[in-house]
XYZ file of C-alpha atoms in Angstrom:
155
model
C 0.131 0.049 -0.038
C 1.288 3.541 -1.063
C 0.376 6.460 0.962
C -0.631 9.394 -1.272
C -1.322 12.983 -0.313
C -4.990 13.791 -0.714
C -5.552 16.513 -3.372
C -9.217 17.546 -3.721
C -8.696 18.988 -7.279
C -6.914 15.942 -8.759
C -9.977 14.471 -10.151
C -11.061 17.795 -11.671
C -7.596 18.027 -13.383
C -7.796 14.474 -14.712
C -11.353 15.316 -16.106
C -9.910 18.400 -17.762
C -7.019 16.332 -19.444
C -9.458 13.754 -20.486
C -11.812 16.379 -22.099
C -8.628 17.952 -23.885
C -7.607 14.682 -25.274
C -11.099 14.167 -26.482
C -11.317 17.423 -28.273
C -8.013 16.932 -29.893
C -9.412 13.691 -31.242
C -12.036 15.542 -33.010
C -9.497 17.842 -34.799
C -10.037 20.751 -32.599
C -8.476 22.017 -29.270
C -9.959 22.873 -25.970
C -9.266 26.568 -26.652
C -10.315 26.344 -30.355
C -11.303 29.924 -30.615
C -7.653 30.758 -30.768
C -7.465 28.898 -34.201
C -10.020 31.371 -35.726
C -8.357 34.719 -34.745
C -6.538 36.848 -37.176
C -2.867 36.976 -36.308
C -1.540 40.660 -35.981
C 1.439 42.715 -35.757
C 1.099 46.158 -34.311
C 4.072 48.703 -34.584
C 4.078 52.156 -32.950
C 6.057 54.874 -34.907
C 6.529 58.454 -33.989
C 3.738 59.685 -36.400
C 1.452 56.488 -36.710
C 0.534 53.047 -35.548
C 0.756 50.267 -38.171
C -1.478 47.035 -37.938
C -0.621 44.141 -40.379
C -3.102 41.287 -40.260
C -2.368 37.938 -41.917
C -5.325 36.661 -43.886
C -4.133 34.334 -46.546
C -6.728 33.078 -48.970
C -9.212 35.779 -48.119
C -10.578 38.014 -50.885
C -10.485 41.706 -50.352
C -14.227 41.993 -50.910
C -14.698 39.508 -47.864
C -12.933 41.889 -45.496
C -14.558 44.566 -43.394
C -12.506 47.149 -41.298
C -14.053 49.696 -38.996
C -13.213 51.863 -36.154
C -15.740 52.734 -33.482
C -15.199 54.281 -30.036
C -11.428 53.855 -30.465
C -11.850 50.240 -31.340
C -10.488 48.886 -34.417
C -12.343 45.867 -35.731
C -11.369 43.507 -38.462
C -13.807 40.864 -39.732
C -13.128 38.547 -42.619
C -14.662 35.406 -44.107
C -13.044 32.631 -45.938
C -15.597 30.807 -47.919
C -15.601 27.087 -48.674
C -14.181 25.962 -51.911
C -16.260 23.179 -53.500
C -14.585 20.437 -55.291
C -16.014 18.728 -58.403
C -18.544 16.150 -57.798
C -16.999 12.726 -56.875
C -14.046 14.202 -55.213
C -13.547 13.942 -51.509
C -11.113 15.518 -49.098
C -8.346 13.280 -47.809
C -6.918 16.164 -45.589
C -8.555 19.391 -44.727
C -6.672 21.815 -42.606
C -7.199 25.214 -43.967
C -9.723 27.148 -41.746
C -12.959 28.173 -43.353
C -15.686 30.663 -41.869
C -15.807 34.001 -40.353
C -12.807 35.505 -38.536
C -12.988 38.466 -36.047
C -10.417 40.556 -34.261
C -10.770 43.770 -32.100
C -7.974 46.113 -30.893
C -8.398 48.968 -28.573
C -6.642 52.042 -29.755
C -5.109 55.019 -28.058
C -6.996 58.242 -28.295
C -3.964 59.766 -30.134
C -5.258 58.059 -33.458
C -6.842 60.375 -36.009
C -9.614 58.004 -37.287
C -10.294 60.313 -40.242
C -6.984 59.817 -41.827
C -6.697 55.966 -41.639
C -5.755 54.025 -44.773
C -5.498 50.541 -45.556
C -3.800 48.238 -48.132
C -4.306 44.544 -48.965
C -1.501 42.616 -50.797
C -0.376 38.978 -50.921
C -2.681 37.958 -47.946
C -1.586 40.725 -45.593
C -3.894 43.680 -44.642
C -1.804 46.704 -43.634
C -3.756 49.519 -41.791
C -2.009 52.785 -41.197
C -3.391 54.786 -38.290
C -1.841 58.344 -38.284
C -1.623 60.075 -34.864
C -3.613 63.450 -34.502
C -1.340 66.639 -34.515
C -2.626 68.025 -31.480
C -2.253 64.652 -29.653
C 1.441 64.215 -30.364
C 4.116 64.624 -27.730
C 5.607 67.999 -27.577
C 8.961 69.172 -26.135
C 8.807 72.431 -24.335
C 11.841 74.268 -23.198
C 11.617 76.068 -19.875
C 13.944 79.007 -19.242
C 14.783 80.018 -15.869
C 15.136 83.673 -15.308
C 18.486 85.162 -14.300
C 20.404 82.013 -15.323
C 21.842 80.281 -18.314
C 20.198 77.036 -17.262
C 17.410 75.570 -19.434
C 15.406 72.620 -18.383
C 13.469 70.394 -20.962
C 10.024 69.029 -19.827
C 7.835 66.627 -21.664
C 4.209 67.506 -22.027
C 1.301 65.535 -23.715
C -1.720 67.160 -24.658
């Protein structure tokens, strides 16, 4: 007989592991929604924010980009390609269906000047920063001395 420390959550963890194996057996994952997200790269530059979204196989007409309340939303749909009659898929790994991604933007973005470009399966969205929201360097001179102090101020 082996003594074992009692763990009240061991059965729950074992059940979770069993369910994860079951989902993997059906070709999915326990956190299957991760497979349906659009992969993004977001780069901040001094004058703009650039978002690059990978969407291979998606037609430009099936992409919808919008900004509302400082939230950038990208929606896309990859439609099913039908094979000729009598053909069957032996392997089908490419995702089909609707994809969605939302990204909160800083209030420095000028939504009226946003541009987008789609090429080779990559959607590039340029979000320029508003002039009045950019960081300004202000020099403060102290009277009677040759000292100058630089202060950073954001509007």
